[in-house]
Short mmCIF file of C-alpha atoms in Angstrom, two decimals:
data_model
loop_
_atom_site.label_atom_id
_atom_site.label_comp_id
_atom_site.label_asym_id
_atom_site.label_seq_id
_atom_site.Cartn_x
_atom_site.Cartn_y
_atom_site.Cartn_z
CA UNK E 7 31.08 -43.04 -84.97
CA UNK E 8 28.89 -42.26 -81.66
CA UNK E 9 30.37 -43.96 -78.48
CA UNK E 10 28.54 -45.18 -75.29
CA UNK E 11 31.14 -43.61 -73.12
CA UNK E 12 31.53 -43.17 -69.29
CA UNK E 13 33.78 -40.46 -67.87
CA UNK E 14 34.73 -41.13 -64.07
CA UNK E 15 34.67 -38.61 -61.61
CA UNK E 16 32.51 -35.48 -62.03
CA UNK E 17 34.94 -32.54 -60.95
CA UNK E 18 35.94 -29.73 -63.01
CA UNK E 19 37.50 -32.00 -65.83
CA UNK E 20 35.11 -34.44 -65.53
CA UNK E 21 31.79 -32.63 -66.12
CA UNK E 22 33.12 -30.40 -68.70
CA UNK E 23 34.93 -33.53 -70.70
CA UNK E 24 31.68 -35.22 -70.19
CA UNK E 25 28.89 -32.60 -71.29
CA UNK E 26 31.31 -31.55 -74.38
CA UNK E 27 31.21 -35.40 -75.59
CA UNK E 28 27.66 -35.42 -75.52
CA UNK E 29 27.69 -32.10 -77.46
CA UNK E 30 29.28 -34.02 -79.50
CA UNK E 31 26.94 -36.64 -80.16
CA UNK E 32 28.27 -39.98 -77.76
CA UNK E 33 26.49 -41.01 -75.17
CA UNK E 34 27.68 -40.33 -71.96
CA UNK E 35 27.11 -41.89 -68.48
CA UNK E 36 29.32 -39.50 -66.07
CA UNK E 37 29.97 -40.79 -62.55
CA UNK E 38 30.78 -39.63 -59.12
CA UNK E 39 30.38 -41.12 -55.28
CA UNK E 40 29.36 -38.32 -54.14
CA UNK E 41 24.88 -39.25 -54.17
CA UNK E 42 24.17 -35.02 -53.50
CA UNK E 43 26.72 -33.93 -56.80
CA UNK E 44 24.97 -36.49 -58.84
CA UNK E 45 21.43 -35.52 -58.06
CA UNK E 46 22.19 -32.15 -58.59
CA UNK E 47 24.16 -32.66 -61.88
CA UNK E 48 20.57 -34.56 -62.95
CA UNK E 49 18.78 -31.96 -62.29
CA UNK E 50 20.98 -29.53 -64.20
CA UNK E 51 22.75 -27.65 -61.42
CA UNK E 52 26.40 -26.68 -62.05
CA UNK E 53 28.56 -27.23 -59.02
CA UNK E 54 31.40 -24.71 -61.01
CA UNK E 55 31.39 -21.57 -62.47
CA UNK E 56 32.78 -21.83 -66.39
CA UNK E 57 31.59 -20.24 -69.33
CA UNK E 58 29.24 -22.14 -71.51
CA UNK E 59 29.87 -25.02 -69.23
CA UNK E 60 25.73 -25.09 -67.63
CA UNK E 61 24.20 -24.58 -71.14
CA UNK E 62 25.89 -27.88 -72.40
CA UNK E 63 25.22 -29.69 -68.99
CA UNK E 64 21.23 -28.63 -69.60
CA UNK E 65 21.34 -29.35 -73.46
CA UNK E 66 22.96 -33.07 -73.00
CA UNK E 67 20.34 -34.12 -69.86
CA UNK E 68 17.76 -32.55 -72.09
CA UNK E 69 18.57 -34.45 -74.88
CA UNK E 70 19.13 -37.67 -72.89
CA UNK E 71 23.36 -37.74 -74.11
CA UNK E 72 23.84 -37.42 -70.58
CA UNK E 73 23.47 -38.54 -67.04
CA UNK E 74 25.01 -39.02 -64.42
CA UNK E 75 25.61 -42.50 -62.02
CA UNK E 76 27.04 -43.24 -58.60
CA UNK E 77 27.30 -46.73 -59.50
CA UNK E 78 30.30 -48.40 -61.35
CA UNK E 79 28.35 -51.59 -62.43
CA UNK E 80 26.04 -49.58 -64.46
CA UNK E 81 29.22 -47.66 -65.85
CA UNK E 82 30.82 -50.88 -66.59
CA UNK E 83 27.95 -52.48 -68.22
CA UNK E 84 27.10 -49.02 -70.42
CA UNK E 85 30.36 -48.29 -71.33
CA UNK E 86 32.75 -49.17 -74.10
CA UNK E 87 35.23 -46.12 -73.60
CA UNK E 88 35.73 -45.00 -70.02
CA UNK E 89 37.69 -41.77 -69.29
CA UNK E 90 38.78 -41.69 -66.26
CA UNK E 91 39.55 -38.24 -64.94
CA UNK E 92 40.00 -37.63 -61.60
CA UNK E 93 41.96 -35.62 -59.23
CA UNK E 94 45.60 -36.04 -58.76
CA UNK E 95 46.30 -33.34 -55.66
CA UNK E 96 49.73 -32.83 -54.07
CA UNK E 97 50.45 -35.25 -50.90
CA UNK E 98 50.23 -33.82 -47.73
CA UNK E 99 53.69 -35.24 -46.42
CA UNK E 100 55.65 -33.89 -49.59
CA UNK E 101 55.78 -32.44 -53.75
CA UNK E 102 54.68 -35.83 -54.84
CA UNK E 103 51.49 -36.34 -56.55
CA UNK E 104 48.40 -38.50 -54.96
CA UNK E 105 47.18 -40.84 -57.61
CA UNK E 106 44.63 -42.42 -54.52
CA UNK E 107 41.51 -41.34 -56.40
CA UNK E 108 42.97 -42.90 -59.94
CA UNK E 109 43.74 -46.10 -58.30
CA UNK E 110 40.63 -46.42 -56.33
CA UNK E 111 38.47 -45.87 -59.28
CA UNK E 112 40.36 -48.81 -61.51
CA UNK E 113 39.84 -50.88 -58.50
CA UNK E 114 35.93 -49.97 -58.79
CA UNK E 115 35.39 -50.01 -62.53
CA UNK E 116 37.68 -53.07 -63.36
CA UNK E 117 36.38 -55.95 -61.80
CA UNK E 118 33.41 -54.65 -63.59
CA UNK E 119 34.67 -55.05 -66.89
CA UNK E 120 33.87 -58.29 -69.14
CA UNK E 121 33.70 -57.18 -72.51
CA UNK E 122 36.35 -55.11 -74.78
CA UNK E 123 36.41 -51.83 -73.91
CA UNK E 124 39.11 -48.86 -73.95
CA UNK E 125 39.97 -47.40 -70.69
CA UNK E 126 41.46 -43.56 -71.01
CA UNK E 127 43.50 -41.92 -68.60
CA UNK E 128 42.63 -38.08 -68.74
CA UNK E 129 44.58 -36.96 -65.07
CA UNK E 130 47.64 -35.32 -64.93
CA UNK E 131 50.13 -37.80 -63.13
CA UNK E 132 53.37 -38.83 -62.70
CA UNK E 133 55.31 -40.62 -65.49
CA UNK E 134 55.00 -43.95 -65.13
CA UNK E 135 51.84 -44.66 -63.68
CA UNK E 136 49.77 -45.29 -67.22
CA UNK E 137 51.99 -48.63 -67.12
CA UNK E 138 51.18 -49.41 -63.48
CA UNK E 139 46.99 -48.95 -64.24
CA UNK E 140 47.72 -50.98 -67.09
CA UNK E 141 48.61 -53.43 -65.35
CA UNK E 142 46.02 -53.46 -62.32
CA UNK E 143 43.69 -53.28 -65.36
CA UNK E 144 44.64 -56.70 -66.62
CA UNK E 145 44.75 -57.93 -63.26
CA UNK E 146 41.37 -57.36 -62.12
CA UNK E 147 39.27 -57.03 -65.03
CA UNK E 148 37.42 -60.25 -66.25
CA UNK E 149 37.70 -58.64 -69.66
CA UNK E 150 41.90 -59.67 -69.21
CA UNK E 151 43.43 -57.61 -72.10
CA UNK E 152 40.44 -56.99 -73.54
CA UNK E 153 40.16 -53.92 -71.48
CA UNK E 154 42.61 -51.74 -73.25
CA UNK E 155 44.26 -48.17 -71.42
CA UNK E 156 45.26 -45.25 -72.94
CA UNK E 157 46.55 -41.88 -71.94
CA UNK E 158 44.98 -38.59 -73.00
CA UNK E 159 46.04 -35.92 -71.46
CA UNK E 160 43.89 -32.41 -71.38
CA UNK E 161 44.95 -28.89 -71.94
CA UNK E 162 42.18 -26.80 -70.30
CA UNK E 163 42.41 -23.23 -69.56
CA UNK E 164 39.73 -22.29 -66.61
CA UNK E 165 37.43 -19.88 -68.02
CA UNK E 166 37.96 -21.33 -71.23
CA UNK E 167 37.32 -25.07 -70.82
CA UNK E 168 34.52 -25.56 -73.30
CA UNK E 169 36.30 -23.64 -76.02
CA UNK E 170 39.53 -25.45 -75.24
CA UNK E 171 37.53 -29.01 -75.17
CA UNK E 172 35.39 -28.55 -78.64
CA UNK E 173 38.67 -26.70 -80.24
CA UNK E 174 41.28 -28.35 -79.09
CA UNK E 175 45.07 -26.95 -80.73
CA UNK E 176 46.23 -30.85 -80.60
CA UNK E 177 45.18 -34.17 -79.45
CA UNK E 178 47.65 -36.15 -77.49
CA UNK E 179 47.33 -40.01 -77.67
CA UNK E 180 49.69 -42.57 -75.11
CA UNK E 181 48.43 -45.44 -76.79
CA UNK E 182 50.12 -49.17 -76.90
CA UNK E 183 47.48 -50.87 -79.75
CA UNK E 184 46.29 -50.11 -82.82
CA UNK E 185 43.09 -50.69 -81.26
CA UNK E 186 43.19 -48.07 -78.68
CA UNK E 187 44.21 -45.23 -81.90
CA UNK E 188 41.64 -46.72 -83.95
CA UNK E 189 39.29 -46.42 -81.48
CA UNK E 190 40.27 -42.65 -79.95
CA UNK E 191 41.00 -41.00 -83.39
CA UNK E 192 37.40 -42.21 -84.86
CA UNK E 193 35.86 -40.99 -81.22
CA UNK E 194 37.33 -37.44 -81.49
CA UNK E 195 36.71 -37.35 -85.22
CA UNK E 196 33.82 -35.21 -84.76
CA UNK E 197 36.00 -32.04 -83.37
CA UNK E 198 37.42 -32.22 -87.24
CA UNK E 199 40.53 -31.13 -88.56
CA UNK E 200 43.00 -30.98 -85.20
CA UNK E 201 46.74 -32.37 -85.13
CA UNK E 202 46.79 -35.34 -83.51
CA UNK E 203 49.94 -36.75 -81.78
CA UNK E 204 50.38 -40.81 -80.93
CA UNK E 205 53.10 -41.61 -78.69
CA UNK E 206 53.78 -43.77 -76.24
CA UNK E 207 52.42 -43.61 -72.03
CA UNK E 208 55.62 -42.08 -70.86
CA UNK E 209 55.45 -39.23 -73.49
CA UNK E 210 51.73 -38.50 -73.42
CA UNK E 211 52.00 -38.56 -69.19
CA UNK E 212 55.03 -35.89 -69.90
CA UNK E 213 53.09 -33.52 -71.98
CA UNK E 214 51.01 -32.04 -69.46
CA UNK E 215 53.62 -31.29 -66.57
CA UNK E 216 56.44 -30.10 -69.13
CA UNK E 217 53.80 -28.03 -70.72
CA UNK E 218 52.43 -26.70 -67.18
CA UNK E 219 56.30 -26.30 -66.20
CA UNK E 220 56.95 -23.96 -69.34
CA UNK E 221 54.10 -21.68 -68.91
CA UNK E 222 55.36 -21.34 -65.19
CA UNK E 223 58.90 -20.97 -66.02
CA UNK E 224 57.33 -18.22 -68.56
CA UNK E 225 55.68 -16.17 -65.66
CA UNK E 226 58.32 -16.99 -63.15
CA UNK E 227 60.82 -15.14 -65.58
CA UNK E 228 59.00 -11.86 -65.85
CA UNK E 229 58.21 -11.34 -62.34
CA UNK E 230 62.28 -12.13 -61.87
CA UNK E 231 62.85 -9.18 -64.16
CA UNK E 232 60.38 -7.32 -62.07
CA UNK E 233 62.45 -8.05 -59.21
CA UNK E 234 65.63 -6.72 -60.85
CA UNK E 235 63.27 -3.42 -62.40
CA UNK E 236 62.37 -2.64 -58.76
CA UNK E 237 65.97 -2.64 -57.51
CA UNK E 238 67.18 -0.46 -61.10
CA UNK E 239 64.01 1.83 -61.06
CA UNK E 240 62.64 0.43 -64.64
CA UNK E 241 59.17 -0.46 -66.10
CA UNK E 242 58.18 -3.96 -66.02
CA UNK E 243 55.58 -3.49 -68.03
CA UNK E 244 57.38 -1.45 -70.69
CA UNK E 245 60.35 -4.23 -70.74
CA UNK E 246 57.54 -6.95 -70.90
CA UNK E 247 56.13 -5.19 -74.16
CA UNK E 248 59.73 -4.49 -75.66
CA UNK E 249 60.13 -8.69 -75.10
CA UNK E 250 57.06 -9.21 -76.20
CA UNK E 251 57.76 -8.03 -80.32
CA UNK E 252 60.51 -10.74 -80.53
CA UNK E 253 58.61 -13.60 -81.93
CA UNK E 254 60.66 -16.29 -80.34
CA UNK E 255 59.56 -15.01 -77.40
CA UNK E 256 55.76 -13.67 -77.64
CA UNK E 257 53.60 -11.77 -75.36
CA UNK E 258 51.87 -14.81 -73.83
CA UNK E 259 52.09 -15.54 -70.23
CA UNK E 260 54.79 -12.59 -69.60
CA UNK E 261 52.69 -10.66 -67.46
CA UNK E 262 54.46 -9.59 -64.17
CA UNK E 263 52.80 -9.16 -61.07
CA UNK E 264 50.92 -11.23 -58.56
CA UNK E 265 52.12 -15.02 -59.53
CA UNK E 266 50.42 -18.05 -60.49
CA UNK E 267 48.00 -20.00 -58.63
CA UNK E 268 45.16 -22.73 -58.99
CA UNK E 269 44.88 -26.22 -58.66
CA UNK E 270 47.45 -27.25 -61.53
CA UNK E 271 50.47 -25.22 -61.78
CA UNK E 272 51.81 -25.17 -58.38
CA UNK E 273 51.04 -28.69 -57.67
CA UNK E 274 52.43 -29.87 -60.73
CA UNK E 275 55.42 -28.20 -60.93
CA UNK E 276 56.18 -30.26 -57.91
CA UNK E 277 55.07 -33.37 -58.26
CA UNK E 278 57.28 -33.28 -62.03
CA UNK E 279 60.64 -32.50 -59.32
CA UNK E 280 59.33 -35.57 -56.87
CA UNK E 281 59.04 -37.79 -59.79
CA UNK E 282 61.64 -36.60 -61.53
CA UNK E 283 63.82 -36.84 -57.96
CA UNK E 284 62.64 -40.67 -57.67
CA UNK E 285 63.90 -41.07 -61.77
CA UNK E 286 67.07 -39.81 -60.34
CA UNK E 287 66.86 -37.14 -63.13
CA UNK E 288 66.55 -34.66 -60.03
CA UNK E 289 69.31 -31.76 -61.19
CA UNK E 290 67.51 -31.95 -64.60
CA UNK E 291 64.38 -29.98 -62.81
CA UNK E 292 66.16 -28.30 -60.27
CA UNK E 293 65.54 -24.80 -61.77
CA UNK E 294 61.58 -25.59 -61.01
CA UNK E 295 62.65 -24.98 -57.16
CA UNK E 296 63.32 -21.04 -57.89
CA UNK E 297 60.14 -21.14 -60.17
CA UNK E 298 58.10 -21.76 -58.05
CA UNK E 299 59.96 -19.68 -54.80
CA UNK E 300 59.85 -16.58 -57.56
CA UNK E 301 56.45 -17.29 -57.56
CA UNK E 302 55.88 -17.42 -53.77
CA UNK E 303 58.34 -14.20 -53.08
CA UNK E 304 55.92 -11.89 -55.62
CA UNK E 305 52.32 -12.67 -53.02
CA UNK E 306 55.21 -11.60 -49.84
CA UNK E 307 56.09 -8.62 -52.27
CA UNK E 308 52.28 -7.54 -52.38
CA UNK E 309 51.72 -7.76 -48.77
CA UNK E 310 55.09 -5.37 -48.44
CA UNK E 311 53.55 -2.70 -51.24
CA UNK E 312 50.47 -2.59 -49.19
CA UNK E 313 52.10 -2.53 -45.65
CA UNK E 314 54.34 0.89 -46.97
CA UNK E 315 50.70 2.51 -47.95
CA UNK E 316 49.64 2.13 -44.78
CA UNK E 317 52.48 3.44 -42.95
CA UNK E 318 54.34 0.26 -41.98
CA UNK E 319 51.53 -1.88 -39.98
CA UNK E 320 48.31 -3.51 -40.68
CA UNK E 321 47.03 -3.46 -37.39
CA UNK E 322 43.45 -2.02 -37.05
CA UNK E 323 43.36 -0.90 -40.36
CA UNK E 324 41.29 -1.68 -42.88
CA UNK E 325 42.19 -3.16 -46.31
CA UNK E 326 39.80 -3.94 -49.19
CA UNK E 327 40.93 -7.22 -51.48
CA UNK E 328 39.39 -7.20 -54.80
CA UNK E 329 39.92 -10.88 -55.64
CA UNK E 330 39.15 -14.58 -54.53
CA UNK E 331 39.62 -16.41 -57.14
CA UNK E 332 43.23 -17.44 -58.37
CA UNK E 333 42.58 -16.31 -62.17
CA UNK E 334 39.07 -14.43 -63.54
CA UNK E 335 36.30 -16.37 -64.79
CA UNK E 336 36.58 -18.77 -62.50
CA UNK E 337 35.28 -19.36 -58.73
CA UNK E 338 38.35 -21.92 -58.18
CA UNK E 339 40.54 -20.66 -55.07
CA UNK E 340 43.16 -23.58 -54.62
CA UNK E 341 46.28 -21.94 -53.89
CA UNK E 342 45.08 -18.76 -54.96
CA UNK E 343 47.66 -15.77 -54.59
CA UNK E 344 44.51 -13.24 -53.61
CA UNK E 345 43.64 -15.07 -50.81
CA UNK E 346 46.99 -15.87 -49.74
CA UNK E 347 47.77 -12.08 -49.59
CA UNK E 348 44.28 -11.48 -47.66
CA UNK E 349 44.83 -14.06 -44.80
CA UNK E 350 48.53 -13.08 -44.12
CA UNK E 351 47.21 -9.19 -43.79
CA UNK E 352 44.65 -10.49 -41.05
CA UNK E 353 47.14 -12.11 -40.00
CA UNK E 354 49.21 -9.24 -39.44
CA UNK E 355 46.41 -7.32 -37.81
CA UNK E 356 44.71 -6.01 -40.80
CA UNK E 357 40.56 -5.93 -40.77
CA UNK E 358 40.29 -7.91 -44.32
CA UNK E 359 37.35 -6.81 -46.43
CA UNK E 360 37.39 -9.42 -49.71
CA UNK E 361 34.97 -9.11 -53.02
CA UNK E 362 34.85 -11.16 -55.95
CA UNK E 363 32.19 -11.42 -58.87
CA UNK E 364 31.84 -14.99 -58.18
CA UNK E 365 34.33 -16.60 -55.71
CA UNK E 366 32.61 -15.18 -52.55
CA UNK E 367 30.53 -18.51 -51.66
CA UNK E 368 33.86 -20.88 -51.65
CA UNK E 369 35.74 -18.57 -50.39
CA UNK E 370 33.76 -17.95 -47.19
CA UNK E 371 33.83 -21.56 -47.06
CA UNK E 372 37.22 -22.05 -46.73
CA UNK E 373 38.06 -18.91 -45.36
CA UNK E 374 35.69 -17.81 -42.77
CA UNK E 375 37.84 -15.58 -40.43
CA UNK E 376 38.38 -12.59 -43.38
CA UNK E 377 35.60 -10.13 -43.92
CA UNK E 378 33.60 -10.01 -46.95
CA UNK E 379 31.66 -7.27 -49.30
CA UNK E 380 28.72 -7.73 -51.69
CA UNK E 381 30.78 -5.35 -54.10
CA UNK E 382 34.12 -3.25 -54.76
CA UNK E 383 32.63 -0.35 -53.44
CA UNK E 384 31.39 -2.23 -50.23
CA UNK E 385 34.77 -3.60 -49.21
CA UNK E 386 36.56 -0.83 -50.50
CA UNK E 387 34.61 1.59 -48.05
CA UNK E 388 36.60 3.05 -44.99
CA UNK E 389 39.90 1.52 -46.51
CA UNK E 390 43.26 2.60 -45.72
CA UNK E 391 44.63 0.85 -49.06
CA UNK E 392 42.91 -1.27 -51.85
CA UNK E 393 44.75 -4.70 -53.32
CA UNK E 394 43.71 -5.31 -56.97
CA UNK E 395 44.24 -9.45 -56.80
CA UNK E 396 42.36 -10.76 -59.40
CA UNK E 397 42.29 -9.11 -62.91
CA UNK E 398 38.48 -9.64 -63.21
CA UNK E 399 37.18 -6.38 -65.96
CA UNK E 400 35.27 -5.51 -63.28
CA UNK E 401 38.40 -4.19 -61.45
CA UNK E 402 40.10 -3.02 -64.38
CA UNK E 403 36.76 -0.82 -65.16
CA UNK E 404 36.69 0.68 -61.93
CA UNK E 405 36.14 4.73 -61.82
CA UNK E 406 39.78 6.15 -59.56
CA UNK E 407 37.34 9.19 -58.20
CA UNK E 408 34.08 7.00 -57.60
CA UNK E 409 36.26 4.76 -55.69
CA UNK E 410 38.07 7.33 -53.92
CA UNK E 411 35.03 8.75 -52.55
CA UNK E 412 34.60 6.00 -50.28
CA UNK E 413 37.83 5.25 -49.13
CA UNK E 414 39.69 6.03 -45.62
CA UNK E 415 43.31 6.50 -47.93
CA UNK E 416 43.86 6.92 -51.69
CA UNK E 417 46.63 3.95 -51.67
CA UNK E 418 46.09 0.96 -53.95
CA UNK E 419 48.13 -2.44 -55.22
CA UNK E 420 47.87 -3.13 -58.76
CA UNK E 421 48.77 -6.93 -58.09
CA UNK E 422 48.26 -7.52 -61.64
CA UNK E 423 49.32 -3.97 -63.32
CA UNK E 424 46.34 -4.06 -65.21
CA UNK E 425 45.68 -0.41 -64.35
CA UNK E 426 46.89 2.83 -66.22
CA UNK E 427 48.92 4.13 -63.11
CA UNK E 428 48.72 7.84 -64.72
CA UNK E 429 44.89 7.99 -64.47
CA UNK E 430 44.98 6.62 -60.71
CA UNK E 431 47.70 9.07 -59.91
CA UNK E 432 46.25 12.02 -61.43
CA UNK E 433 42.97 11.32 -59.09
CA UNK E 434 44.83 11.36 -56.37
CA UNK E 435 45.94 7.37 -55.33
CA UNK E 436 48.90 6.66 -54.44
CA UNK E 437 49.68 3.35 -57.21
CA UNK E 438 52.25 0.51 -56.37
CA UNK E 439 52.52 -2.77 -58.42
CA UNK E 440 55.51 -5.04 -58.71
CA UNK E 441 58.12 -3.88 -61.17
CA UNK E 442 56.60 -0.48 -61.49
CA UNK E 443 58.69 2.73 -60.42
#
């Protein structure tokens, strides 16, 4: 079956959940208050950088599967499955999560709503507040219980949303009516063959954070050991590998170096303590407080690695940062450990020069005292030292004596230790990265 579907709010989950259902065949009315996005999303211009992501956008206006809408009455009135999937930031006064935009869309939508429909909670948010929407749903909506919710949470890697999206590895589905599975399992029945889970809101809303939590408790782990192979002398890298052959354990996500970053790990991780404080199940996620200060120690251990290169200060010299953007293939710098590491070298008297393939734009934005370089060689010229931040091929590509020619000192950070230190070395750099001898 084709849906007339809506998806509410048109940020990074929303557009790519959107133009991948109307790659799919539904058709899709995607919404946002923001009158400039919109226009620009009609007209086919990608606010984001992700791979595959424009083509799609292009294809479904093209094709007339998509549009986009700032208005909620024409959602209402097109829609009979309505995704809702906005932003769920960390609170400024604490860990918790802000659920403001979820609740102010409901509010929007609902009273909007006459007919049966299926309302579908995408966000990542605390447990427990599937049942509250469900509620405000009924309250507001003409439609009464007619106007179903479910929670389906998403699993998207940046860089790799579209793949992720069209080839999902399972399909999570909070549901409380045979309605609401009927209707989701015959509306992703065009992405085939994928394992499909039902459960119930709590479970589905737990997915997402316990999953998030895991992969940071993964990475958390090996930069511990790093800490512990910097204080013995030993390889990070080379215990990382020896880990990696155990198949309980895998090589996924047991990279050391630089931390984790973006606009879902960090904040979730503590928004699943806040909520899991308010549960009282508190001591149960307790271990999630040295995750995450692991995480914060290894961007302090960067800016120490560099500070030794330079002979103990920053001040007046100057340091290239290759890296804006938390992870590659993206141009998304919330809480990214790059920039982090940049600003607290200004801050320290360094004169910051930062390049990225494709970051450079937001992070000027958001970052206008640092310097910034059209290319590696640009901000790498007249350095003292050279951070490697953000693992983009790019970096890992560079040439040790091409680089070296324009540099001040022959020091550099592998932040990531994505570089062979043995072909830096024998060109003359002096190589640091965490856990490395």
């Amino acid at each position: 079956m084709r849906y007339r579907t809506t998806v509410i709010g048109s940020g990074y989950l929303g557009i790519t959940h959107a133009a991948c259902m109307a790659e799919l065949g539904h058709d899709v009315l995607a919404l946002d208050v923001d009158a400039d996005k919109v226009r620009r999303l009609n007209d086919g211009e990608l606010p984001i950088h992700e791979k595959g992501l424009g083509e799609l956008l292009r294809r479904g206006l093209a094709t007339g599967k998509l549009r986009f809408t700032t208005s909620y009455r024409e959602a209402a009135d097109f829609g009979d499955v309505h995704f809702l999937c906005l932003g769920t930031p960390q609170r400024a006064d604490g860990y918790a999560a802000d659920v403001s935009q979820l609740d102010a869309a409901v509010d929007a939508l609902a009273p909007h709503l006459t007919r049966t429909c299926l309302v579908v909670g995408k966000s990542t948010v605390p447990v427990g507040t599937a049942e509250r929407l469900a509620g405000r749903l009924r309250g507001l909506a003409p439609a009464g219980d007619r106007a179903d919710l479910a929670w389906n949470p998403e699993f998207l890697r940046e860089g790799f949303a579209v793949a992720d999206t069209l080839t999902p590895d399972r399909i999570v589905l909070g549901v409380r009516t045979p309605y609401a599975e009927r209707v989701l399992r015959a509306f992703y029945a065009p992405l085939g063959e994928v394992p499909v889970v039902v459960t119930d809101f709590a479970t589905a809303e737990l997915v997402k954070v316990a999953a998030n939590s895991f992969l940071a408790t993964k990475i958390s782990y090996i930069n511990a050991m790093a800490e512990v192979c910097e204080a013995a002398g030993a390889d990070v890298v080379r215990l990382a590998e020896a880990l990696s052959h155990d198949d309980r354990i895998g090589g996924r996500f047991l990279s050391a170096g630089l931390g984790f970053g973006g606009g879902c790990l960090p904040k979730d991780i503590r928004a699943f303590m806040a909520r899991a404080g308010e549960l009282g199940a508190g001591e149960a996620l307790s271990f999630l407080r040295e995750i995450d200060a692991i995480n914060l120690r290894r961007r302090d251990r960067v800016v120490e690695l560099a500070r030794d290169l330079v002979g103990g200060s920053f001040d007046g010299r100057t340091v290239a940062v290759l890296g804006a953007a938390f992870k590659p293939d993206s141009d998304d710098i919330r809480d990214s450990p790059a920039l982090h590491v940049a600003r607290e070298i200004q801050q320290r008297g360094g004169l910051v020069s930062v390049y990225d393939p494709v970051a450079l734009d937001n992070a000027r934005k958001a970052y206008p005292e640092l310097g910034f370089a059209t290319s590696a060689t640009e901000a790498a010229r007249g350095a003292r030292v050279v951070l490697l931040l953000t693992e983009w091929q790019e970096f890992v590509r560079l040439d040790p004596a091409e680089l070296g020619a324009v540099v001040a000192g022959r020091g550099i950070v592998d932040g990531r230790n994505v570089l062979d230190p043995a072909v830096w070395r024998r060109a003359g750099w002096q190589y640091r990265a965490p856990g490395r001898p």
